[in-house]
Amino acid sequence: MTGFAVATEDALSEAVAEKLLQQAGSHSVVQRLRKSGFGYLKGRISDFNRMAAKVMPVLLLTDLDRLECAPELVTSWLPGGPDANLLFRVAIRETESWILADRSAFAEFLGVSIAKIPDRPDDLADPKRALLDLVRKSRRRDLRADILPAPGISFPVGLGYNERLSGFVRVDWDCRRAAESSPSLARAVRRVAGFDAMVPSRSPSAS
């Protein structure tokens, strides 16, 4: 078992990164690096790359958002390429698409038909909006109250958004099952599962 640092932009991404390491690679998480928003990750990316090369492996998870493709994002942040011990993964377009990709578990969580869950969440232009629309259809009043914004509130999500969905990830979400519906997650699962062959690496190299 390899100890990792996880670098993420919010609590939900952190829960997904931890589950990915535990489930796809049986790795442990020994340090959490998180502040709100991708600006923190982008501003510290050189530090994370050095940390991966010299201290411990790092799994960094961020959202593609409106950019065209993941390689474009990685190159723009790290023109020299990531160290072999920096697992730089990009959810297309948002981490919420990976949540939706475990269709059977998310349908059960919400209490809705699996037919209502998108079968190709990577193709959604706005996965977070799609997720919120599904929550509005849930028969579970407690979930709607926690995840959705209160009436008259301009904030896009409810106060319990991250807590509720992170709880779902920790208990019910299966990254291997979700990878069947999300090509970007499938690539992340394969990268984590194959990581043992990359250790140890202590010199920066492109990958």
PDB file of N, CA and C in Angstrom, residues 89-180:
ATOM      1  N   ARG A  89      -5.342  14.070 -12.744  1.00  0.00           N
ATOM      2  CA  ARG A  89      -6.555  13.571 -13.379  1.00  0.00           C
ATOM      3  C   ARG A  89      -7.576  14.698 -13.534  1.00  0.00           C
ATOM      4  N   VAL A  90      -8.306  14.662 -14.640  1.00  0.00           N
ATOM      5  CA  VAL A  90      -9.256  15.717 -14.986  1.00  0.00           C
ATOM      6  C   VAL A  90     -10.634  15.092 -15.218  1.00  0.00           C
ATOM      7  N   ALA A  91     -11.612  15.512 -14.440  1.00  0.00           N
ATOM      8  CA  ALA A  91     -12.993  15.046 -14.626  1.00  0.00           C
ATOM      9  C   ALA A  91     -13.645  15.864 -15.735  1.00  0.00           C
ATOM     10  N   ILE A  92     -14.306  15.184 -16.658  1.00  0.00           N
ATOM     11  CA  ILE A  92     -14.970  15.859 -17.786  1.00  0.00           C
ATOM     12  C   ILE A  92     -16.472  15.811 -17.566  1.00  0.00           C
ATOM     13  N   ARG A  93     -17.084  16.978 -17.434  1.00  0.00           N
ATOM     14  CA  ARG A  93     -16.515  18.316 -17.303  1.00  0.00           C
ATOM     15  C   ARG A  93     -16.374  18.728 -15.852  1.00  0.00           C
ATOM     16  N   GLU A  94     -17.071  18.037 -15.004  1.00  0.00           N
ATOM     17  CA  GLU A  94     -17.030  18.309 -13.579  1.00  0.00           C
ATOM     18  C   GLU A  94     -17.051  16.989 -12.821  1.00  0.00           C
ATOM     19  N   THR A  95     -16.612  17.028 -11.567  1.00  0.00           N
ATOM     20  CA  THR A  95     -16.620  15.815 -10.746  1.00  0.00           C
ATOM     21  C   THR A  95     -18.019  15.215 -10.672  1.00  0.00           C
ATOM     22  N   GLU A  96     -19.035  16.061 -10.790  1.00  0.00           N
ATOM     23  CA  GLU A  96     -20.413  15.556 -10.725  1.00  0.00           C
ATOM     24  C   GLU A  96     -20.703  14.532 -11.821  1.00  0.00           C
ATOM     25  N   SER A  97     -20.009  14.623 -12.969  1.00  0.00           N
ATOM     26  CA  SER A  97     -20.240  13.626 -14.019  1.00  0.00           C
ATOM     27  C   SER A  97     -19.780  12.245 -13.543  1.00  0.00           C
ATOM     28  N   TRP A  98     -18.720  12.192 -12.739  1.00  0.00           N
ATOM     29  CA  TRP A  98     -18.266  10.913 -12.188  1.00  0.00           C
ATOM     30  C   TRP A  98     -19.252  10.388 -11.139  1.00  0.00           C
ATOM     31  N   ILE A  99     -19.872  11.291 -10.404  1.00  0.00           N
ATOM     32  CA  ILE A  99     -20.895  10.876  -9.435  1.00  0.00           C
ATOM     33  C   ILE A  99     -22.077  10.227 -10.173  1.00  0.00           C
ATOM     34  N   LEU A 100     -22.543  10.907 -11.213  1.00  0.00           N
ATOM     35  CA  LEU A 100     -23.686  10.408 -11.975  1.00  0.00           C
ATOM     36  C   LEU A 100     -23.371   9.082 -12.664  1.00  0.00           C
ATOM     37  N   ALA A 101     -22.095   8.836 -12.950  1.00  0.00           N
ATOM     38  CA  ALA A 101     -21.723   7.660 -13.741  1.00  0.00           C
ATOM     39  C   ALA A 101     -22.022   6.344 -13.024  1.00  0.00           C
ATOM     40  N   ASP A 102     -22.073   6.345 -11.704  1.00  0.00           N
ATOM     41  CA  ASP A 102     -22.533   5.140 -11.001  1.00  0.00           C
ATOM     42  C   ASP A 102     -24.051   5.212 -10.975  1.00  0.00           C
ATOM     43  N   ARG A 103     -24.658   4.881 -12.088  1.00  0.00           N
ATOM     44  CA  ARG A 103     -26.072   5.149 -12.324  1.00  0.00           C
ATOM     45  C   ARG A 103     -26.979   4.403 -11.349  1.00  0.00           C
ATOM     46  N   SER A 104     -26.685   3.131 -11.139  1.00  0.00           N
ATOM     47  CA  SER A 104     -27.570   2.336 -10.275  1.00  0.00           C
ATOM     48  C   SER A 104     -27.518   2.835  -8.825  1.00  0.00           C
ATOM     49  N   ALA A 105     -26.314   3.140  -8.333  1.00  0.00           N
ATOM     50  CA  ALA A 105     -26.195   3.602  -6.948  1.00  0.00           C
ATOM     51  C   ALA A 105     -26.817   4.980  -6.771  1.00  0.00           C
ATOM     52  N   PHE A 106     -26.630   5.861  -7.761  1.00  0.00           N
ATOM     53  CA  PHE A 106     -27.173   7.210  -7.600  1.00  0.00           C
ATOM     54  C   PHE A 106     -28.697   7.206  -7.715  1.00  0.00           C
ATOM     55  N   ALA A 107     -29.218   6.346  -8.592  1.00  0.00           N
ATOM     56  CA  ALA A 107     -30.677   6.233  -8.702  1.00  0.00           C
ATOM     57  C   ALA A 107     -31.274   5.744  -7.385  1.00  0.00           C
ATOM     58  N   GLU A 108     -30.621   4.764  -6.759  1.00  0.00           N
ATOM     59  CA  GLU A 108     -31.115   4.259  -5.479  1.00  0.00           C
ATOM     60  C   GLU A 108     -30.990   5.320  -4.394  1.00  0.00           C
ATOM     61  N   PHE A 109     -29.878   6.061  -4.411  1.00  0.00           N
ATOM     62  CA  PHE A 109     -29.656   7.125  -3.429  1.00  0.00           C
ATOM     63  C   PHE A 109     -30.776   8.158  -3.474  1.00  0.00           C
ATOM     64  N   LEU A 110     -31.182   8.532  -4.693  1.00  0.00           N
ATOM     65  CA  LEU A 110     -32.222   9.548  -4.846  1.00  0.00           C
ATOM     66  C   LEU A 110     -33.635   8.982  -4.749  1.00  0.00           C
ATOM     67  N   GLY A 111     -33.737   7.655  -5.001  1.00  0.00           N
ATOM     68  CA  GLY A 111     -35.071   7.086  -5.056  1.00  0.00           C
ATOM     69  C   GLY A 111     -35.781   7.423  -6.352  1.00  0.00           C
ATOM     70  N   VAL A 112     -35.022   7.407  -7.469  1.00  0.00           N
ATOM     71  CA  VAL A 112     -35.617   7.650  -8.789  1.00  0.00           C
ATOM     72  C   VAL A 112     -35.284   6.467  -9.697  1.00  0.00           C
ATOM     73  N   SER A 113     -35.963   6.389 -10.827  1.00  0.00           N
ATOM     74  CA  SER A 113     -35.696   5.325 -11.790  1.00  0.00           C
ATOM     75  C   SER A 113     -34.310   5.507 -12.402  1.00  0.00           C
ATOM     76  N   ILE A 114     -33.605   4.404 -12.618  1.00  0.00           N
ATOM     77  CA  ILE A 114     -32.291   4.488 -13.247  1.00  0.00           C
ATOM     78  C   ILE A 114     -32.399   5.051 -14.670  1.00  0.00           C
ATOM     79  N   ALA A 115     -33.560   4.924 -15.286  1.00  0.00           N
ATOM     80  CA  ALA A 115     -33.758   5.447 -16.640  1.00  0.00           C
ATOM     81  C   ALA A 115     -33.611   6.969 -16.677  1.00  0.00           C
ATOM     82  N   LYS A 116     -33.758   7.617 -15.532  1.00  0.00           N
ATOM     83  CA  LYS A 116     -33.638   9.077 -15.491  1.00  0.00           C
ATOM     84  C   LYS A 116     -32.176   9.535 -15.391  1.00  0.00           C
ATOM     85  N   ILE A 117     -31.254   8.614 -15.104  1.00  0.00           N
ATOM     86  CA  ILE A 117     -29.843   8.982 -14.933  1.00  0.00           C
ATOM     87  C   ILE A 117     -29.151   8.952 -16.289  1.00  0.00           C
ATOM     88  N   PRO A 118     -28.441   9.998 -16.695  1.00  0.00           N
ATOM     89  CA  PRO A 118     -27.769  10.015 -18.002  1.00  0.00           C
ATOM     90  C   PRO A 118     -26.817   8.835 -18.148  1.00  0.00           C
ATOM     91  N   ASP A 119     -26.847   8.208 -19.329  1.00  0.00           N
ATOM     92  CA  ASP A 119     -25.965   7.055 -19.531  1.00  0.00           C
ATOM     93  C   ASP A 119     -24.585   7.447 -20.049  1.00  0.00           C
ATOM     94  N   ARG A 120     -24.397   8.713 -20.459  1.00  0.00           N
ATOM     95  CA  ARG A 120     -23.085   9.195 -20.916  1.00  0.00           C
ATOM     96  C   ARG A 120     -22.803  10.532 -20.230  1.00  0.00           C
ATOM     97  N   PRO A 121     -22.559  10.537 -18.933  1.00  0.00           N
ATOM     98  CA  PRO A 121     -22.419  11.814 -18.211  1.00  0.00           C
ATOM     99  C   PRO A 121     -21.247  12.664 -18.685  1.00  0.00           C
ATOM    100  N   ASP A 122     -20.216  12.058 -19.275  1.00  0.00           N
ATOM    101  CA  ASP A 122     -19.105  12.861 -19.797  1.00  0.00           C
ATOM    102  C   ASP A 122     -19.556  13.794 -20.925  1.00  0.00           C
ATOM    103  N   ASP A 123     -20.681  13.474 -21.547  1.00  0.00           N
ATOM    104  CA  ASP A 123     -21.169  14.286 -22.667  1.00  0.00           C
ATOM    105  C   ASP A 123     -22.017  15.468 -22.212  1.00  0.00           C
ATOM    106  N   LEU A 124     -22.325  15.532 -20.929  1.00  0.00           N
ATOM    107  CA  LEU A 124     -23.166  16.626 -20.436  1.00  0.00           C
ATOM    108  C   LEU A 124     -22.392  17.941 -20.440  1.00  0.00           C
ATOM    109  N   ALA A 125     -23.044  19.007 -20.880  1.00  0.00           N
ATOM    110  CA  ALA A 125     -22.402  20.327 -20.865  1.00  0.00           C
ATOM    111  C   ALA A 125     -22.304  20.874 -19.449  1.00  0.00           C
ATOM    112  N   ASP A 126     -23.261  20.526 -18.590  1.00  0.00           N
ATOM    113  CA  ASP A 126     -23.280  21.043 -17.222  1.00  0.00           C
ATOM    114  C   ASP A 126     -23.717  19.920 -16.270  1.00  0.00           C
ATOM    115  N   PRO A 127     -22.786  19.044 -15.887  1.00  0.00           N
ATOM    116  CA  PRO A 127     -23.152  17.901 -15.027  1.00  0.00           C
ATOM    117  C   PRO A 127     -23.751  18.321 -13.686  1.00  0.00           C
ATOM    118  N   LYS A 128     -23.264  19.417 -13.105  1.00  0.00           N
ATOM    119  CA  LYS A 128     -23.814  19.834 -11.803  1.00  0.00           C
ATOM    120  C   LYS A 128     -25.287  20.203 -11.945  1.00  0.00           C
ATOM    121  N   ARG A 129     -25.636  20.913 -13.005  1.00  0.00           N
ATOM    122  CA  ARG A 129     -27.048  21.265 -13.204  1.00  0.00           C
ATOM    123  C   ARG A 129     -27.889  20.010 -13.416  1.00  0.00           C
ATOM    124  N   ALA A 130     -27.345  19.038 -14.180  1.00  0.00           N
ATOM    125  CA  ALA A 130     -28.069  17.785 -14.402  1.00  0.00           C
ATOM    126  C   ALA A 130     -28.295  17.049 -13.087  1.00  0.00           C
ATOM    127  N   LEU A 131     -27.274  17.059 -12.235  1.00  0.00           N
ATOM    128  CA  LEU A 131     -27.409  16.400 -10.931  1.00  0.00           C
ATOM    129  C   LEU A 131     -28.486  17.088 -10.088  1.00  0.00           C
ATOM    130  N   LEU A 132     -28.458  18.417 -10.068  1.00  0.00           N
ATOM    131  CA  LEU A 132     -29.452  19.148  -9.272  1.00  0.00           C
ATOM    132  C   LEU A 132     -30.874  18.912  -9.802  1.00  0.00           C
ATOM    133  N   ASP A 133     -31.008  18.837 -11.120  1.00  0.00           N
ATOM    134  CA  ASP A 133     -32.329  18.563 -11.697  1.00  0.00           C
ATOM    135  C   ASP A 133     -32.839  17.187 -11.267  1.00  0.00           C
ATOM    136  N   LEU A 134     -31.924  16.223 -11.160  1.00  0.00           N
ATOM    137  CA  LEU A 134     -32.324  14.891 -10.699  1.00  0.00           C
ATOM    138  C   LEU A 134     -32.736  14.926  -9.225  1.00  0.00           C
ATOM    139  N   VAL A 135     -32.007  15.685  -8.426  1.00  0.00           N
ATOM    140  CA  VAL A 135     -32.362  15.795  -7.000  1.00  0.00           C
ATOM    141  C   VAL A 135     -33.767  16.377  -6.859  1.00  0.00           C
ATOM    142  N   ARG A 136     -34.143  17.310  -7.723  1.00  0.00           N
ATOM    143  CA  ARG A 136     -35.487  17.904  -7.668  1.00  0.00           C
ATOM    144  C   ARG A 136     -36.581  16.856  -7.901  1.00  0.00           C
ATOM    145  N   LYS A 137     -36.208  15.756  -8.580  1.00  0.00           N
ATOM    146  CA  LYS A 137     -37.178  14.691  -8.850  1.00  0.00           C
ATOM    147  C   LYS A 137     -37.199  13.633  -7.751  1.00  0.00           C
ATOM    148  N   SER A 138     -36.289  13.756  -6.789  1.00  0.00           N
ATOM    149  CA  SER A 138     -36.197  12.754  -5.726  1.00  0.00           C
ATOM    150  C   SER A 138     -37.413  12.811  -4.821  1.00  0.00           C
ATOM    151  N   ARG A 139     -37.820  11.609  -4.361  1.00  0.00           N
ATOM    152  CA  ARG A 139     -38.922  11.541  -3.400  1.00  0.00           C
ATOM    153  C   ARG A 139     -38.439  11.815  -1.988  1.00  0.00           C
ATOM    154  N   ARG A 140     -37.107  11.913  -1.822  1.00  0.00           N
ATOM    155  CA  ARG A 140     -36.548  12.113  -0.481  1.00  0.00           C
ATOM    156  C   ARG A 140     -36.491  13.612  -0.146  1.00  0.00           C
ATOM    157  N   ARG A 141     -37.392  14.030   0.687  1.00  0.00           N
ATOM    158  CA  ARG A 141     -37.478  15.444   1.050  1.00  0.00           C
ATOM    159  C   ARG A 141     -36.206  15.924   1.747  1.00  0.00           C
ATOM    160  N   ASP A 142     -35.589  15.055   2.565  1.00  0.00           N
ATOM    161  CA  ASP A 142     -34.393  15.466   3.292  1.00  0.00           C
ATOM    162  C   ASP A 142     -33.239  15.771   2.341  1.00  0.00           C
ATOM    163  N   LEU A 143     -33.113  14.969   1.290  1.00  0.00           N
ATOM    164  CA  LEU A 143     -32.060  15.241   0.307  1.00  0.00           C
ATOM    165  C   LEU A 143     -32.322  16.535  -0.444  1.00  0.00           C
ATOM    166  N   ARG A 144     -33.548  16.755  -0.847  1.00  0.00           N
ATOM    167  CA  ARG A 144     -33.887  17.986  -1.562  1.00  0.00           C
ATOM    168  C   ARG A 144     -33.589  19.199  -0.688  1.00  0.00           C
ATOM    169  N   ALA A 145     -33.903  19.102   0.590  1.00  0.00           N
ATOM    170  CA  ALA A 145     -33.695  20.241   1.498  1.00  0.00           C
ATOM    171  C   ALA A 145     -32.210  20.540   1.685  1.00  0.00           C
ATOM    172  N   ASP A 146     -31.384  19.495   1.710  1.00  0.00           N
ATOM    173  CA  ASP A 146     -29.959  19.700   1.969  1.00  0.00           C
ATOM    174  C   ASP A 146     -29.167  20.066   0.708  1.00  0.00           C
ATOM    175  N   ILE A 147     -29.500  19.458  -0.412  1.00  0.00           N
ATOM    176  CA  ILE A 147     -28.674  19.601  -1.624  1.00  0.00           C
ATOM    177  C   ILE A 147     -29.098  20.803  -2.471  1.00  0.00           C
ATOM    178  N   LEU A 148     -30.392  21.108  -2.495  1.00  0.00           N
ATOM    179  CA  LEU A 148     -30.875  22.205  -3.347  1.00  0.00           C
ATOM    180  C   LEU A 148     -30.831  23.540  -2.598  1.00  0.00           C
ATOM    181  N   PRO A 149     -30.641  24.637  -3.321  1.00  0.00           N
ATOM    182  CA  PRO A 149     -30.661  25.949  -2.662  1.00  0.00           C
ATOM    183  C   PRO A 149     -32.058  26.256  -2.129  1.00  0.00           C
ATOM    184  N   ALA A 150     -32.084  26.951  -1.005  1.00  0.00           N
ATOM    185  CA  ALA A 150     -33.371  27.335  -0.428  1.00  0.00           C
ATOM    186  C   ALA A 150     -34.055  28.362  -1.331  1.00  0.00           C
ATOM    187  N   PRO A 151     -35.394  28.401  -1.334  1.00  0.00           N
ATOM    188  CA  PRO A 151     -36.126  29.391  -2.149  1.00  0.00           C
ATOM    189  C   PRO A 151     -35.670  30.816  -1.844  1.00  0.00           C
ATOM    190  N   GLY A 152     -35.419  31.572  -2.896  1.00  0.00           N
ATOM    191  CA  GLY A 152     -35.012  32.959  -2.728  1.00  0.00           C
ATOM    192  C   GLY A 152     -33.529  33.158  -2.498  1.00  0.00           C
ATOM    193  N   ILE A 153     -32.763  32.040  -2.426  1.00  0.00           N
ATOM    194  CA  ILE A 153     -31.321  32.126  -2.208  1.00  0.00           C
ATOM    195  C   ILE A 153     -30.615  32.023  -3.559  1.00  0.00           C
ATOM    196  N   SER A 154     -29.696  32.946  -3.824  1.00  0.00           N
ATOM    197  CA  SER A 154     -29.034  32.959  -5.127  1.00  0.00           C
ATOM    198  C   SER A 154     -27.899  31.958  -5.235  1.00  0.00           C
ATOM    199  N   PHE A 155     -27.418  31.424  -4.087  1.00  0.00           N
ATOM    200  CA  PHE A 155     -26.330  30.447  -4.134  1.00  0.00           C
ATOM    201  C   PHE A 155     -26.802  29.220  -4.908  1.00  0.00           C
ATOM    202  N   PRO A 156     -25.942  28.650  -5.775  1.00  0.00           N
ATOM    203  CA  PRO A 156     -26.408  27.599  -6.693  1.00  0.00           C
ATOM    204  C   PRO A 156     -26.746  26.267  -6.047  1.00  0.00           C
ATOM    205  N   VAL A 157     -26.223  25.989  -4.849  1.00  0.00           N
ATOM    206  CA  VAL A 157     -26.499  24.698  -4.209  1.00  0.00           C
ATOM    207  C   VAL A 157     -26.868  24.929  -2.745  1.00  0.00           C
ATOM    208  N   GLY A 158     -27.423  23.873  -2.134  1.00  0.00           N
ATOM    209  CA  GLY A 158     -27.795  23.965  -0.729  1.00  0.00           C
ATOM    210  C   GLY A 158     -26.597  23.837   0.201  1.00  0.00           C
ATOM    211  N   LEU A 159     -26.823  24.167   1.471  1.00  0.00           N
ATOM    212  CA  LEU A 159     -25.730  24.142   2.441  1.00  0.00           C
ATOM    213  C   LEU A 159     -25.187  22.732   2.659  1.00  0.00           C
ATOM    214  N   GLY A 160     -26.006  21.721   2.425  1.00  0.00           N
ATOM    215  CA  GLY A 160     -25.561  20.344   2.648  1.00  0.00           C
ATOM    216  C   GLY A 160     -25.073  19.645   1.390  1.00  0.00           C
ATOM    217  N   TYR A 161     -24.844  20.403   0.324  1.00  0.00           N
ATOM    218  CA  TYR A 161     -24.479  19.806  -0.975  1.00  0.00           C
ATOM    219  C   TYR A 161     -23.255  18.900  -0.850  1.00  0.00           C
ATOM    220  N   ASN A 162     -22.143  19.457  -0.402  1.00  0.00           N
ATOM    221  CA  ASN A 162     -20.908  18.672  -0.339  1.00  0.00           C
ATOM    222  C   ASN A 162     -21.008  17.549   0.689  1.00  0.00           C
ATOM    223  N   GLU A 163     -21.616  17.826   1.827  1.00  0.00           N
ATOM    224  CA  GLU A 163     -21.693  16.804   2.874  1.00  0.00           C
ATOM    225  C   GLU A 163     -22.529  15.614   2.413  1.00  0.00           C
ATOM    226  N   ARG A 164     -23.692  15.875   1.840  1.00  0.00           N
ATOM    227  CA  ARG A 164     -24.571  14.790   1.393  1.00  0.00           C
ATOM    228  C   ARG A 164     -23.931  13.965   0.278  1.00  0.00           C
ATOM    229  N   LEU A 165     -23.384  14.644  -0.731  1.00  0.00           N
ATOM    230  CA  LEU A 165     -22.825  13.912  -1.864  1.00  0.00           C
ATOM    231  C   LEU A 165     -21.510  13.228  -1.496  1.00  0.00           C
ATOM    232  N   SER A 166     -20.719  13.836  -0.620  1.00  0.00           N
ATOM    233  CA  SER A 166     -19.495  13.166  -0.168  1.00  0.00           C
ATOM    234  C   SER A 166     -19.842  11.907   0.625  1.00  0.00           C
ATOM    235  N   GLY A 167     -20.914  11.966   1.413  1.00  0.00           N
ATOM    236  CA  GLY A 167     -21.371  10.784   2.132  1.00  0.00           C
ATOM    237  C   GLY A 167     -21.790   9.682   1.176  1.00  0.00           C
ATOM    238  N   PHE A 168     -22.485  10.070   0.106  1.00  0.00           N
ATOM    239  CA  PHE A 168     -22.862   9.082  -0.915  1.00  0.00           C
ATOM    240  C   PHE A 168     -21.615   8.432  -1.510  1.00  0.00           C
ATOM    241  N   VAL A 169     -20.610   9.240  -1.822  1.00  0.00           N
ATOM    242  CA  VAL A 169     -19.373   8.705  -2.419  1.00  0.00           C
ATOM    243  C   VAL A 169     -18.710   7.714  -1.465  1.00  0.00           C
ATOM    244  N   ARG A 170     -18.584   8.104  -0.214  1.00  0.00           N
ATOM    245  CA  ARG A 170     -17.876   7.256   0.745  1.00  0.00           C
ATOM    246  C   ARG A 170     -18.588   5.921   0.985  1.00  0.00           C
ATOM    247  N   VAL A 171     -19.921   5.920   0.945  1.00  0.00           N
ATOM    248  CA  VAL A 171     -20.671   4.716   1.323  1.00  0.00           C
ATOM    249  C   VAL A 171     -21.117   3.900   0.114  1.00  0.00           C
ATOM    250  N   ASP A 172     -21.652   4.556  -0.910  1.00  0.00           N
ATOM    251  CA  ASP A 172     -22.351   3.832  -1.976  1.00  0.00           C
ATOM    252  C   ASP A 172     -21.649   3.857  -3.335  1.00  0.00           C
ATOM    253  N   TRP A 173     -20.896   4.892  -3.617  1.00  0.00           N
ATOM    254  CA  TRP A 173     -20.324   5.063  -4.958  1.00  0.00           C
ATOM    255  C   TRP A 173     -19.210   4.051  -5.195  1.00  0.00           C
ATOM    256  N   ASP A 174     -19.221   3.432  -6.387  1.00  0.00           N
ATOM    257  CA  ASP A 174     -18.204   2.459  -6.765  1.00  0.00           C
ATOM    258  C   ASP A 174     -17.515   2.972  -8.023  1.00  0.00           C
ATOM    259  N   CYS A 175     -16.231   3.308  -7.905  1.00  0.00           N
ATOM    260  CA  CYS A 175     -15.543   3.927  -9.044  1.00  0.00           C
ATOM    261  C   CYS A 175     -15.416   2.964 -10.223  1.00  0.00           C
ATOM    262  N   ARG A 176     -15.297   1.675  -9.945  1.00  0.00           N
ATOM    263  CA  ARG A 176     -15.157   0.711 -11.055  1.00  0.00           C
ATOM    264  C   ARG A 176     -16.473   0.557 -11.802  1.00  0.00           C
ATOM    265  N   ARG A 177     -17.574   0.558 -11.083  1.00  0.00           N
ATOM    266  CA  ARG A 177     -18.884   0.491 -11.742  1.00  0.00           C
ATOM    267  C   ARG A 177     -19.151   1.790 -12.503  1.00  0.00           C
ATOM    268  N   ALA A 178     -18.793   2.929 -11.885  1.00  0.00           N
ATOM    269  CA  ALA A 178     -19.001   4.215 -12.540  1.00  0.00           C
ATOM    270  C   ALA A 178     -18.150   4.352 -13.795  1.00  0.00           C
ATOM    271  N   ALA A 179     -16.968   3.736 -13.787  1.00  0.00           N
ATOM    272  CA  ALA A 179     -16.066   3.851 -14.938  1.00  0.00           C
ATOM    273  C   ALA A 179     -16.680   3.253 -16.207  1.00  0.00           C
ATOM    274  N   GLU A 180     -17.658   2.374 -16.039  1.00  0.00           N
ATOM    275  CA  GLU A 180     -18.305   1.776 -17.220  1.00  0.00           C
ATOM    276  C   GLU A 180     -19.098   2.813 -18.015  1.00  0.00           C
TER     277      GLU A 180
END
